Amino acid sequence: MLLTLTLFWHASPTISYAVENPSKREAIVDLRILETTDLHAHLVNYDYYQSKVDNRVGLVKTATLIQQAKNEVKNSLLFDNGDHLKGNPLGEFLARIKGIQKGKIHPVYRAFNYLKYDVIAIGNHELNYGLHFINTALKGARMPVVNANVYQVKEDKPYFKPYVILKRTVVDLQGKQHVLNIGVIGFMPPQIMKWDKANLEGKVVAKPIVATAKKYVPIMKAKGADIIIALAHTGISSEPYNPEMENAGYYLTQIPGIDAILTGHSHGIFPGPIFARLPHTDLMNGQINGKPVVMAGSFGNSLGVIDLVLEENAGKWKVIKGTSQTRPVADENGNPLVKTDKALYRLIQNEHQETVDFIKKLGL
Ligand SMILES: [Zn+2]
């Protein structure tokens, strides 16, 4: 008791000085990270199989959540985590019937350009129509596109851009501006070599996700990344570690230097009850092994939100807190929770209508 009291009396003035001394704690920045994933060409809130409106899906709905989430904060970034081109009749119509005419932009990338995505990742389904199609379509994307674990066969180097380091001016809690170097890296399941053998064999090879992350994180740090965000088109599984694993999100949380993990591929919601039994997982705060993780469902049904708190000390930035949540576009009964982004709808309505007309013509 005596010892505690003595320590208390001696230590107290020093502690309060340390907290108040501005040179010790230079800046605190709140940074919001937004995720869409596995859109599978669901641009419109429409079910092409049943020819009717479906308010549970569609980027025209998620877009409204994106604008709301951006308006709530000073600093935000928007990412797509892949599987955005294929998976519904609109995607099929564009790839197999209409094609991408010279100088024209695929409506998915037209939508991404309009919403000003900062970086997008490639998912496994982007490769389903062959490398020529994805390379042609990507010419219309006005933001960096990343994937680090698909390699060229001939030269041992990444097929896509493995990562980018974004320079972004952010505003701290005092209103002061800082330039942050934000590293963003992308991954997809190495199983693409089985799933898309005919398209990929002899052209590319896929490397394991976790090993690739461990290779690039130190490189990105050496190139000046203050923080690193993983656009991981992979699910979350606690199955024992295996280098070739399809769903490696859990093991990415254990890599020092990665500060936030955007997952997807398995179309689940994280944080959410299906992950209740995952070890070292905090569903209240959206963390696995203390790292913020998010998975925003599929088809635009939810927006993923990660909120980071960054602290600068002697010119070095550190994430001191990271939490996540998802926000749905509709309630459990399919009633809309947000309005349609009409400007976005107008940008893509031609292709939507062409798809509807094509299905009608087929008599489906
Ligand atoms: Zn998917």
mmCIF file of N, CA, C and O and ligand atoms in Angstrom, residues 38 40 83 125 233 265 267, ligand 1:
data_model
loop_
_atom_site.group_PDB
_atom_site.id
_atom_site.type_symbol
_atom_site.label_atom_id
_atom_site.label_comp_id
_atom_site.label_asym_id
_atom_site.label_seq_id
_atom_site.Cartn_x
_atom_site.Cartn_y
_atom_site.Cartn_z
ATOM 1 N N ASP A 38 -17.035 -8.662 -54.266
ATOM 2 C CA ASP A 38 -17.882 -9.666 -54.904
ATOM 3 C C ASP A 38 -19.185 -9.072 -55.453
ATOM 4 O O ASP A 38 -20.269 -9.618 -55.247
ATOM 5 N N HIS A 40 -19.995 -9.024 -58.526
ATOM 6 C CA HIS A 40 -20.448 -9.929 -59.585
ATOM 7 C C HIS A 40 -21.409 -9.239 -60.565
ATOM 8 O O HIS A 40 -22.486 -9.751 -60.863
ATOM 9 N N ASP A 83 -13.837 -9.714 -58.017
ATOM 10 C CA ASP A 83 -15.030 -10.418 -58.503
ATOM 11 C C ASP A 83 -16.132 -9.402 -58.802
ATOM 12 O O ASP A 83 -17.250 -9.499 -58.294
ATOM 13 N N HIS A 125 -12.768 -14.469 -60.446
ATOM 14 C CA HIS A 125 -13.737 -14.488 -61.553
ATOM 15 C C HIS A 125 -13.411 -13.487 -62.659
ATOM 16 O O HIS A 125 -13.932 -13.622 -63.764
ATOM 17 N N HIS A 233 -8.714 -10.824 -51.818
ATOM 18 C CA HIS A 233 -9.867 -11.541 -52.358
ATOM 19 C C HIS A 233 -9.748 -12.999 -51.924
ATOM 20 O O HIS A 233 -9.390 -13.888 -52.699
ATOM 21 N N HIS A 265 -14.604 -13.066 -51.345
ATOM 22 C CA HIS A 265 -14.551 -14.358 -52.019
ATOM 23 C C HIS A 265 -15.615 -15.332 -51.534
ATOM 24 O O HIS A 265 -16.242 -16.007 -52.332
ATOM 25 N N HIS A 267 -18.322 -14.497 -49.786
ATOM 26 C CA HIS A 267 -19.617 -13.811 -49.761
ATOM 27 C C HIS A 267 -20.240 -13.721 -48.370
ATOM 28 O O HIS A 267 -21.448 -13.544 -48.245
HETATM 29 ZN ZN ZN B 1 -17.245 -13.895 -55.505
#
